[in-house]
PDB file of C-alpha atoms and ligand atoms in Angstrom:
ATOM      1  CA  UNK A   1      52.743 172.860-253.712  1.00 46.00           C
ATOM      2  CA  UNK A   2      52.833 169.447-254.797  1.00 49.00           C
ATOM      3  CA  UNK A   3      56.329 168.380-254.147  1.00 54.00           C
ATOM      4  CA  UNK A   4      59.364 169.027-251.603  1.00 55.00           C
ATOM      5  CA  UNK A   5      58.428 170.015-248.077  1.00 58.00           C
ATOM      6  CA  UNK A   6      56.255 172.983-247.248  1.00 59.00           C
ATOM      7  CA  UNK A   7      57.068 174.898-243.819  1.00 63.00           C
ATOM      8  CA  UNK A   8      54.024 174.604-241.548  1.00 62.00           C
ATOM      9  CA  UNK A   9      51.467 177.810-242.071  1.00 71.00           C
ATOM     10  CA  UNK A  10      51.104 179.416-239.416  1.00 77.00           C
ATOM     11  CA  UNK A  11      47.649 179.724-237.534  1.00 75.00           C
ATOM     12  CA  UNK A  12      47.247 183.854-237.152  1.00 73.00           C
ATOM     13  CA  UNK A  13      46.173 183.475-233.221  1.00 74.00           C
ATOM     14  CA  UNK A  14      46.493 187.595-232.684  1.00 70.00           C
ATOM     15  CA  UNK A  15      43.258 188.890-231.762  1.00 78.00           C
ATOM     16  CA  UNK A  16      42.712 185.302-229.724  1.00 88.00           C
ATOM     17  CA  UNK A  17      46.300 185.102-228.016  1.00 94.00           C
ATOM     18  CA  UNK A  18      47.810 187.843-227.131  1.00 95.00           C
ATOM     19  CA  UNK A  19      50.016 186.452-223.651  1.00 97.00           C
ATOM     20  CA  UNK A  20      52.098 183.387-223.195  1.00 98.00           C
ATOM     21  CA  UNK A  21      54.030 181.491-220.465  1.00 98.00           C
ATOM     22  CA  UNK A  22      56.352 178.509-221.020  1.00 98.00           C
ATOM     23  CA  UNK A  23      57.737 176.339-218.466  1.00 98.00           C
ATOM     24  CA  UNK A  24      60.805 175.377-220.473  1.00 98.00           C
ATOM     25  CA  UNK A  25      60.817 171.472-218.652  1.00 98.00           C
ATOM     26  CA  UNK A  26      63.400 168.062-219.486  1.00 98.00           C
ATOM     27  CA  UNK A  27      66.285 169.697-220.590  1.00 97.00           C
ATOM     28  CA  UNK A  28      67.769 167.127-218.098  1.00 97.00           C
ATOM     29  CA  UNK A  29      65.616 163.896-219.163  1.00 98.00           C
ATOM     30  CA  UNK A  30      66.691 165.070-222.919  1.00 98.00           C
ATOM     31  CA  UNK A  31      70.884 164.962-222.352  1.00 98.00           C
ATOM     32  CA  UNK A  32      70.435 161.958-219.947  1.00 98.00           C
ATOM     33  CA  UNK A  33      68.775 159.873-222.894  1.00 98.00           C
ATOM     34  CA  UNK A  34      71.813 160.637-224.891  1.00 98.00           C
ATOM     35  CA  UNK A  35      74.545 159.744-222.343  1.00 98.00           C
ATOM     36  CA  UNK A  36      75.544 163.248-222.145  1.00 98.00           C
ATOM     37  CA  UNK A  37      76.028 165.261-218.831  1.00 96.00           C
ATOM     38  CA  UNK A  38      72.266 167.492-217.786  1.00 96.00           C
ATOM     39  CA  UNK A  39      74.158 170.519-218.289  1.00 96.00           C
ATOM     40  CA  UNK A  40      74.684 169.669-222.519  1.00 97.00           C
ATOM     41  CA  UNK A  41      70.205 169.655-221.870  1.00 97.00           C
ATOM     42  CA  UNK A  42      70.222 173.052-220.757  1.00 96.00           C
ATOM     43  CA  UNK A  43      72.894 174.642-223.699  1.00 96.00           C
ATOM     44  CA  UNK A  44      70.228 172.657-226.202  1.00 97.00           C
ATOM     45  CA  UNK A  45      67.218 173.782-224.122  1.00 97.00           C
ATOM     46  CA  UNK A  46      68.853 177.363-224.725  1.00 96.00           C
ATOM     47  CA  UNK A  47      69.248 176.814-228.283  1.00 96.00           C
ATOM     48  CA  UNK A  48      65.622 176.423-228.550  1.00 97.00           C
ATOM     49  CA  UNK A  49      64.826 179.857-227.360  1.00 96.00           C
ATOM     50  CA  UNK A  50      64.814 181.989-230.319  1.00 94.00           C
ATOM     51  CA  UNK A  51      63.175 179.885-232.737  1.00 95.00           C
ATOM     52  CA  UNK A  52      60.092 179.516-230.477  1.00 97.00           C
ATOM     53  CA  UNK A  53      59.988 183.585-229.675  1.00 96.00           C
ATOM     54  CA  UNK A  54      60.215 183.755-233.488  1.00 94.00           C
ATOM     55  CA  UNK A  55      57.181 181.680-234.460  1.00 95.00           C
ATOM     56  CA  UNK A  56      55.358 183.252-231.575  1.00 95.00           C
ATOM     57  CA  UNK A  57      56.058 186.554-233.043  1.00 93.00           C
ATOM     58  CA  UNK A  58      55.195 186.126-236.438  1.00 92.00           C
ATOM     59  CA  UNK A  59      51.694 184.497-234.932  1.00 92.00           C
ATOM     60  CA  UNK A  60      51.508 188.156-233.693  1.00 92.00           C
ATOM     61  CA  UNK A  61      51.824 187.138-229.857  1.00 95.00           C
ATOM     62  CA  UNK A  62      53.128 189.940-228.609  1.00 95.00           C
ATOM     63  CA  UNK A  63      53.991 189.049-224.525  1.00 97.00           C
ATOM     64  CA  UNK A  64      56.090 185.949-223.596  1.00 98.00           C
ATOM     65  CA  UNK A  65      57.355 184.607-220.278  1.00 98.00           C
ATOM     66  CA  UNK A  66      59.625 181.683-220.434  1.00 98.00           C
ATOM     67  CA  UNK A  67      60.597 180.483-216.917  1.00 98.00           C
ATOM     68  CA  UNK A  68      64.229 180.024-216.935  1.00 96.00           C
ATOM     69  CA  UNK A  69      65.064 179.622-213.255  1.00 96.00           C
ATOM     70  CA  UNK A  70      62.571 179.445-210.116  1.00 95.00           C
ATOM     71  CA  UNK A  71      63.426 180.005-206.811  1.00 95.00           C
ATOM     72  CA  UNK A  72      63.867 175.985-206.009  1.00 94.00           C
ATOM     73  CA  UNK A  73      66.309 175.683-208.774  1.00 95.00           C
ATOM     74  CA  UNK A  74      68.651 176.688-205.984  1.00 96.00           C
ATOM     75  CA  UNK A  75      68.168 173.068-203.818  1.00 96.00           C
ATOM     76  CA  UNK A  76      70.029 171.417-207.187  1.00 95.00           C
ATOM     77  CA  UNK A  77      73.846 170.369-207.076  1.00 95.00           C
ATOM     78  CA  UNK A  78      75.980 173.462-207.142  1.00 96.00           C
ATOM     79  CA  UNK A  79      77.670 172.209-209.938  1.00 95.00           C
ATOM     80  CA  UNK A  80      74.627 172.609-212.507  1.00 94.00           C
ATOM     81  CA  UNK A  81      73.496 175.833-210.523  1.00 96.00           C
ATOM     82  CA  UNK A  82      76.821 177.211-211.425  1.00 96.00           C
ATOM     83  CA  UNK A  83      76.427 175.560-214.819  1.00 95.00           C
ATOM     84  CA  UNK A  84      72.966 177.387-215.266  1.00 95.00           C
ATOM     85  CA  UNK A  85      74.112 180.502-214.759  1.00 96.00           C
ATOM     86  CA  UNK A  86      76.980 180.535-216.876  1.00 96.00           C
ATOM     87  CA  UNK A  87      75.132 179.427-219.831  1.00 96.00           C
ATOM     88  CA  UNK A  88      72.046 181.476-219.131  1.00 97.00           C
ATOM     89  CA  UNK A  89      74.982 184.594-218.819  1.00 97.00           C
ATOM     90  CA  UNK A  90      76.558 183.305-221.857  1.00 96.00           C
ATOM     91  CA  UNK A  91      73.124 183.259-223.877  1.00 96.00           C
ATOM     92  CA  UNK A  92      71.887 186.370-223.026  1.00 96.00           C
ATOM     93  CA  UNK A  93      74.976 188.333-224.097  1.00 95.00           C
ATOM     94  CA  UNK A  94      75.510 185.972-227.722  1.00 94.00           C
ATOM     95  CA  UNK A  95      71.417 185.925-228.527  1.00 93.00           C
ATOM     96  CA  UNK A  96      69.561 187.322-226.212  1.00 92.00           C
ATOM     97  CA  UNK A  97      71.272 190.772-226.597  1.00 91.00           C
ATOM     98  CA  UNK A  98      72.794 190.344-230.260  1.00 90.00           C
ATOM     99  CA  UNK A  99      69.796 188.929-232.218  1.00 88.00           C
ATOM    100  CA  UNK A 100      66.802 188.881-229.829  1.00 86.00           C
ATOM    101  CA  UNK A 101      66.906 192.690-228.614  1.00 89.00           C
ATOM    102  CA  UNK A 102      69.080 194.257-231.488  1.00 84.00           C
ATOM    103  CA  UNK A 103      66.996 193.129-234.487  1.00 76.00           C
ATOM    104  CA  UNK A 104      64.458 195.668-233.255  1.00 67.00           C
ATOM    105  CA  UNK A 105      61.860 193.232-232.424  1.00 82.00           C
ATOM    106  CA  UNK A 106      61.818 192.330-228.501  1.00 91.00           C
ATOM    107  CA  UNK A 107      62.657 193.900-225.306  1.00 95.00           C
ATOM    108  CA  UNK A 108      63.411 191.989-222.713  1.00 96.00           C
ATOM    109  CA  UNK A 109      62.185 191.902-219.171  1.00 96.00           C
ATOM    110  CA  UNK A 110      63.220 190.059-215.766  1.00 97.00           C
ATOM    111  CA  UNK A 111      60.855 188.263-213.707  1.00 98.00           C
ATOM    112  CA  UNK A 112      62.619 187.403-210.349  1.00 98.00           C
ATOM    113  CA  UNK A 113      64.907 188.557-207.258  1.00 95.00           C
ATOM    114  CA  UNK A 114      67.836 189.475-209.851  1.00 94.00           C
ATOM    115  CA  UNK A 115      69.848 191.055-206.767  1.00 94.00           C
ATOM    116  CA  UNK A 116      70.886 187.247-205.773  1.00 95.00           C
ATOM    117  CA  UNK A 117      72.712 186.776-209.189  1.00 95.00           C
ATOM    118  CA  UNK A 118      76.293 186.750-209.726  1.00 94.00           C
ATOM    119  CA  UNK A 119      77.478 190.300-210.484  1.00 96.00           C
ATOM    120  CA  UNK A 120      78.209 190.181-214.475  1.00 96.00           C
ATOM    121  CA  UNK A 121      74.558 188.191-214.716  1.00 97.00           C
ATOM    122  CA  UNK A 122      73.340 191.086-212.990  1.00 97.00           C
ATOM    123  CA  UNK A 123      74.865 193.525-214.725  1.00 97.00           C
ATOM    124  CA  UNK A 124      73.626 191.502-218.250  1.00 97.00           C
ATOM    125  CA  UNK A 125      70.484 191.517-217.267  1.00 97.00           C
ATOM    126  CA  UNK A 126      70.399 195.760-216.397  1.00 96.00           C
ATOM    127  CA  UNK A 127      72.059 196.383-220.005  1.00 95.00           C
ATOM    128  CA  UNK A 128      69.489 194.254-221.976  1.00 95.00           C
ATOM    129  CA  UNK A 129      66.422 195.873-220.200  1.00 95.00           C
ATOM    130  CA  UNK A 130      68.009 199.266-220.715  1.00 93.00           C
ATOM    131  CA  UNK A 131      68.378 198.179-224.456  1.00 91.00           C
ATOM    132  CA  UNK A 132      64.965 197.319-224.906  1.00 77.00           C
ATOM    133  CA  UNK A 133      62.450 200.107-224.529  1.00 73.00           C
ATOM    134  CA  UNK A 134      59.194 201.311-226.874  1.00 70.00           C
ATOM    135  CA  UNK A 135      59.580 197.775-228.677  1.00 82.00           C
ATOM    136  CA  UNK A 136      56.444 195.984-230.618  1.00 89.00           C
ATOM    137  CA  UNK A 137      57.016 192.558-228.417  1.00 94.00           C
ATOM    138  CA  UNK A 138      57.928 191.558-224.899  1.00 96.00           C
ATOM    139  CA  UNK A 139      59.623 188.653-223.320  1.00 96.00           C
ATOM    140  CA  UNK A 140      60.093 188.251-219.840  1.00 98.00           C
ATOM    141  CA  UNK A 141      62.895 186.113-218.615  1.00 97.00           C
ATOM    142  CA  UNK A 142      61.797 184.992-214.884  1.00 98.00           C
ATOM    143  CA  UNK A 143      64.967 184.050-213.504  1.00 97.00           C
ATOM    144  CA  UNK A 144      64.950 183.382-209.875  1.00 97.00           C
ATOM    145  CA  UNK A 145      61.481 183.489-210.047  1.00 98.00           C
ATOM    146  CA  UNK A 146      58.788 182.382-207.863  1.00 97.00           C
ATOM    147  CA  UNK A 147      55.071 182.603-208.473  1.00 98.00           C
ATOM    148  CA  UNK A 148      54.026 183.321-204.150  1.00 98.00           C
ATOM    149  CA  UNK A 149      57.088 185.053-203.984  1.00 97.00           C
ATOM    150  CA  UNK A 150      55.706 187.622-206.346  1.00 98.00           C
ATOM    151  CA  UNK A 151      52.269 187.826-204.928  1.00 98.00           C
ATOM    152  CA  UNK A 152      54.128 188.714-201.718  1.00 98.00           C
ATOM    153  CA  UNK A 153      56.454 191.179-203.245  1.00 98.00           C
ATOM    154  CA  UNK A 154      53.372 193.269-204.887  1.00 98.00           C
ATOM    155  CA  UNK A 155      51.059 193.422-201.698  1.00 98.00           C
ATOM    156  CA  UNK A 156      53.836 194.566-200.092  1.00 98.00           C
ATOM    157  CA  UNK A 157      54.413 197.354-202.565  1.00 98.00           C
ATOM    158  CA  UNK A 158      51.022 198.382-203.008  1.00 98.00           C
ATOM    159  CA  UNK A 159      51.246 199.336-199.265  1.00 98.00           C
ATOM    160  CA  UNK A 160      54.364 200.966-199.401  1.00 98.00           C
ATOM    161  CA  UNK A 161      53.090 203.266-202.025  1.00 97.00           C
ATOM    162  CA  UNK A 162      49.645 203.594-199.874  1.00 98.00           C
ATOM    163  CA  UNK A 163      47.329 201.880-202.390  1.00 97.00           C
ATOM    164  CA  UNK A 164      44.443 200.193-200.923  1.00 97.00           C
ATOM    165  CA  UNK A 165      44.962 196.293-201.538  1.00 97.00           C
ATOM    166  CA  UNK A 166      42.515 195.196-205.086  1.00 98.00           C
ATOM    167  CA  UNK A 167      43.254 192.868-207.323  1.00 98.00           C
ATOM    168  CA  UNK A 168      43.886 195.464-209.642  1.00 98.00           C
ATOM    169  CA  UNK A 169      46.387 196.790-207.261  1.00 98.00           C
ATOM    170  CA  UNK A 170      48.059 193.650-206.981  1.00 98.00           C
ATOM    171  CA  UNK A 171      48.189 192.885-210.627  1.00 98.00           C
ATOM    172  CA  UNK A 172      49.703 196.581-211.007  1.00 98.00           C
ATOM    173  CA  UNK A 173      53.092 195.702-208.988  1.00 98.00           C
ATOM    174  CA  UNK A 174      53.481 192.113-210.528  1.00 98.00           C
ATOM    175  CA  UNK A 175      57.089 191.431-212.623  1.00 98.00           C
ATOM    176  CA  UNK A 176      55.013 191.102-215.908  1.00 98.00           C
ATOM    177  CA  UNK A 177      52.971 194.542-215.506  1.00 97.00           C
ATOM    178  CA  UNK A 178      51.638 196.100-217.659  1.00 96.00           C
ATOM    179  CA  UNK A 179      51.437 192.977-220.087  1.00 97.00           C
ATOM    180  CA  UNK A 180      48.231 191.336-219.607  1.00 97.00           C
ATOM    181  CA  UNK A 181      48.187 187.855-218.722  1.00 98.00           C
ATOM    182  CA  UNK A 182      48.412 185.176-220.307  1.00 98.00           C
ATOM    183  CA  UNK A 183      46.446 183.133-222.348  1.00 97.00           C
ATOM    184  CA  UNK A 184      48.164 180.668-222.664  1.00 98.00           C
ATOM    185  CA  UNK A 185      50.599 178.238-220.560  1.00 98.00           C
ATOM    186  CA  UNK A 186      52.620 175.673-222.169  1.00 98.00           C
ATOM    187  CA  UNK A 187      54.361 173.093-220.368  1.00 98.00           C
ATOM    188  CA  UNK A 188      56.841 170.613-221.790  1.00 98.00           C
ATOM    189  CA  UNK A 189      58.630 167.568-220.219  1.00 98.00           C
ATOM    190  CA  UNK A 190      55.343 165.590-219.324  1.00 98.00           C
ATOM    191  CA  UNK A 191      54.535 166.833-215.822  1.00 98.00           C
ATOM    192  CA  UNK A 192      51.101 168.154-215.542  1.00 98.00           C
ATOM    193  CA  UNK A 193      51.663 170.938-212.803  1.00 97.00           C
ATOM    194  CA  UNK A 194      52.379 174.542-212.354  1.00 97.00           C
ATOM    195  CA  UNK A 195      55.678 174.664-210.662  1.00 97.00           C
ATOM    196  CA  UNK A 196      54.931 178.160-208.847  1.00 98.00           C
ATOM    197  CA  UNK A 197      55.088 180.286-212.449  1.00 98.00           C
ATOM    198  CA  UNK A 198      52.608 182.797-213.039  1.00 98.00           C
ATOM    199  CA  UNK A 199      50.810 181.881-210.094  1.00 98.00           C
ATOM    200  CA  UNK A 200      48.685 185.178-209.903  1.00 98.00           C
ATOM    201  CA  UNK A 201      48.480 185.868-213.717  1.00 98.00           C
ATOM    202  CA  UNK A 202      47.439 182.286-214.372  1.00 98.00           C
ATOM    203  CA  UNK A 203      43.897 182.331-212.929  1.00 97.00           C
ATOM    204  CA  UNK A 204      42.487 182.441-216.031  1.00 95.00           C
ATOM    205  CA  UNK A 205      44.884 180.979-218.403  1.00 97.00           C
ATOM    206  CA  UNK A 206      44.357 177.890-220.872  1.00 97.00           C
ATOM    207  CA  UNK A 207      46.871 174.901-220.367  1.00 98.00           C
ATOM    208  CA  UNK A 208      49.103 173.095-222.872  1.00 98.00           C
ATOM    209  CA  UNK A 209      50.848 170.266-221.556  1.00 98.00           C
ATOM    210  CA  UNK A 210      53.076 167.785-223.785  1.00 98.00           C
ATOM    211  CA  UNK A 211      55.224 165.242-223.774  1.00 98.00           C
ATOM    212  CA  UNK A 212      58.139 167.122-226.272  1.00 98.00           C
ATOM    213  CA  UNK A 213      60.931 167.560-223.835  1.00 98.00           C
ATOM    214  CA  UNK A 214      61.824 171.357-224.051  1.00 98.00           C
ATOM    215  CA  UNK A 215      65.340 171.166-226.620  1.00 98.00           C
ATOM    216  CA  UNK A 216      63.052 169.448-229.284  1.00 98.00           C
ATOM    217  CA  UNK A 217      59.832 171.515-228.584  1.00 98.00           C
ATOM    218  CA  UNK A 218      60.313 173.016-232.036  1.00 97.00           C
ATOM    219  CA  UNK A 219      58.214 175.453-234.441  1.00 96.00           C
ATOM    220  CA  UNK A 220      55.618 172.684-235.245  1.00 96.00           C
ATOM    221  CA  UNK A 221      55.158 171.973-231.815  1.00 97.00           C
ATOM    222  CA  UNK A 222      54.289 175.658-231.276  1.00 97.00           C
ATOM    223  CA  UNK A 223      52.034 175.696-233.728  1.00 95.00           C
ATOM    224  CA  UNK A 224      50.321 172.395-232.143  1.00 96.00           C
ATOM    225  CA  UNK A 225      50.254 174.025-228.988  1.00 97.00           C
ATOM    226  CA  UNK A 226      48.851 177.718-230.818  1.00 96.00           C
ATOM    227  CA  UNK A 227      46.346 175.551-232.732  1.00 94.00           C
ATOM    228  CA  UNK A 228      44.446 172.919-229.410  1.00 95.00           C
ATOM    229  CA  UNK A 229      44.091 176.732-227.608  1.00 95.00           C
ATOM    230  CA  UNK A 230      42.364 178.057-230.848  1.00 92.00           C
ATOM    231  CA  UNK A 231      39.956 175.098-230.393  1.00 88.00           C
ATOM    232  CA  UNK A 232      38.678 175.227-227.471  1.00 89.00           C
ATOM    233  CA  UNK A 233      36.320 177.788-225.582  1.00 85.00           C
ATOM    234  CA  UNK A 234      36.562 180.151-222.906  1.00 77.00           C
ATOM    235  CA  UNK A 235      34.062 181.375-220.596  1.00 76.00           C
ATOM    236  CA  UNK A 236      36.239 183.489-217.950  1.00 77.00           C
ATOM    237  CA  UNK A 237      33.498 181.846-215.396  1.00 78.00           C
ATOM    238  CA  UNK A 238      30.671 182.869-217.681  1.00 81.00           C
ATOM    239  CA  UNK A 239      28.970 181.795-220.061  1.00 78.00           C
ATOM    240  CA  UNK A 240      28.705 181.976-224.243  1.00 78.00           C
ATOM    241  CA  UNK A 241      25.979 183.172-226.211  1.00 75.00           C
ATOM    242  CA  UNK A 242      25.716 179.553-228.086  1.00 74.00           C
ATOM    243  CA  UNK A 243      25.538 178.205-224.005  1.00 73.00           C
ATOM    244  CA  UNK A 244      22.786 180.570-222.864  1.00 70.00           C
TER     245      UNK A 244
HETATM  246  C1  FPP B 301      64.147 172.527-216.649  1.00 90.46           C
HETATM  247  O1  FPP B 301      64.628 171.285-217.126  1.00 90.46           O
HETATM  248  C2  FPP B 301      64.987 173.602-217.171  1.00 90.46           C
HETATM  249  C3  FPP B 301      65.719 174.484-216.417  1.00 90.46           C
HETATM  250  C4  FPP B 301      65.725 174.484-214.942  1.00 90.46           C
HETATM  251  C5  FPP B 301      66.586 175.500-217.045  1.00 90.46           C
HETATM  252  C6  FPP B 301      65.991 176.157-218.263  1.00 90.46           C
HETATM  253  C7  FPP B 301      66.913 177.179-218.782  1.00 90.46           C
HETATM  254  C8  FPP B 301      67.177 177.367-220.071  1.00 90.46           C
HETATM  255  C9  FPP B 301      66.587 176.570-221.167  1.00 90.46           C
HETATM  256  C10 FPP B 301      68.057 178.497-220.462  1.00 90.46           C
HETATM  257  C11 FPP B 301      67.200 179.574-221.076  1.00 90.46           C
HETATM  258  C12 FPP B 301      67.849 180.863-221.054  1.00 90.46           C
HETATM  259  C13 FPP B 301      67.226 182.050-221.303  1.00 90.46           C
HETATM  260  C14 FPP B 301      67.985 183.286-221.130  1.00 90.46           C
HETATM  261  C15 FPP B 301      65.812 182.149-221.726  1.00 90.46           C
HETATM  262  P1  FPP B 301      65.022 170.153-216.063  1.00 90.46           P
HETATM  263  O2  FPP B 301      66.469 170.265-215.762  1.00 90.46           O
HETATM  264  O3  FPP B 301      64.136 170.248-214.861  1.00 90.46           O
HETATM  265  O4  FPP B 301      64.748 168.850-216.890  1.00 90.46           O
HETATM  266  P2  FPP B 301      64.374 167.412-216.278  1.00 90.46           P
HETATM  267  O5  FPP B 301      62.981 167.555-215.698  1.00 90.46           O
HETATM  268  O6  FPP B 301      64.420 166.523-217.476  1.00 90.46           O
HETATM  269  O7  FPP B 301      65.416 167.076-215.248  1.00 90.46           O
END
């Protein structure tokens, strides 16, 4: 095409990618640059959502995790807690459930101690993962989530059900079984860390961090971040052949 503005192609990354994790960071640092209250971040971080499972899908990555709220979210002011919550309530019965599950593509899993929740979040939550079986693609919502809190929570069910404690074992009881881990962990917002997320699952993982403050971390930026992990190499600890 010579003229007028061509959509990005899309690098195919199924076969390489199959797994990935966001940590969905600067919703706050975004509304704060524009005068508006951290709360108008979040509704514009949430906007974001279904445009960047969309590109991941038709890239034919079929497992996502998008960390939505950890377990230290609770130390902020009540007010945006409550805030949170509301909208994440508020998303998941307008998108989540109307477009993201019903279109046939995803189901929808959550990561997290759910039973904290306020009721009709709860209850949200129950009704999507009920909607979801069988489907082609998988997104987990962690939502009070916490990476040590989930190690914890799987040893300890491994010996109630009288498994002998293996890695294997462990990975078994973990929110995001069976989906295998993931390749790939982006970060957005500029901090270079892993915020408890994924903390088991991410042993192997690549890392994307960026700048791009999560409500503009848009389809190109998806495909940046798809196209540095097609790049580079992975050994798992090993080596290559071209190495050897
Ligand atoms: C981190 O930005 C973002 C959060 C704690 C909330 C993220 C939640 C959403 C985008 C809603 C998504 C909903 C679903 C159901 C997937 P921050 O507040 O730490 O930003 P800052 O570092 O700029 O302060």
């Amino acid at each position: 095409m010579l003229f007028g503005f061509k959509k990005p192609a899309i690098p195919l990354a199924a076969g390489r990618i199959d797994s990935v994790g966001i940590i969905m960071d600067g919703n706050g640092r975004w509304a704060k640059r524009r005068g508006m209250p951290r709360l108008a971040g979040h509704a514009a971080g949430a906007a974001r959502v279904e445009e960047v499972l969309t590109v991941l899908r038709e890239m034919g990555i079929h497992h996502v995790t998008l960390y939505a709220f950890s377990t230290e979210n609770w130390k902020r002011p009540k007010e945006e807690v409550d805030g949170i919550m509301d909208l994440v309530y508020k998303y998941l019965r307008e998108v989540v459930r109307e477009k993201i599950v019903s279109d046939g593509h995803f189901a929808v899993r959550f990561a997290g101690d759910t039973s904290v929740l306020p009721e009709k979040l709860r209850e949200e939550c129950r009704e999507i993962e009920a909607m979801g079986e069988n489907k082609e693609f998988i997104c987990y919502v962690a939502l009070n989530y916490g990476g040590r809190d989930e190690i914890v929570r799987s040893v300890k069910r491994a010996l109630e059900s009288g498994e002998e404690i293996s890695e294997a074992a462990i990975s078994r009881h973990l929110y995001t079984s069976p989906s295998p881990d993931p390749d790939l962990i982006i970060r957005t917002g500029g901090d270079m860390r892993i915020s408890n997320f994924l903390l088991w699952q991410s042993a192997y993982s690549e890392f994307y961090f960026t700048k791009t403050l999560w409500p503009d971390f848009d389809r190109g930026e998806v495909i940046r971040a798809v196209e540095s992990f097609l790049g580079r190499k992975r050994r798992f600890g090993g080596l290559n052949k071209e190495d050897k």
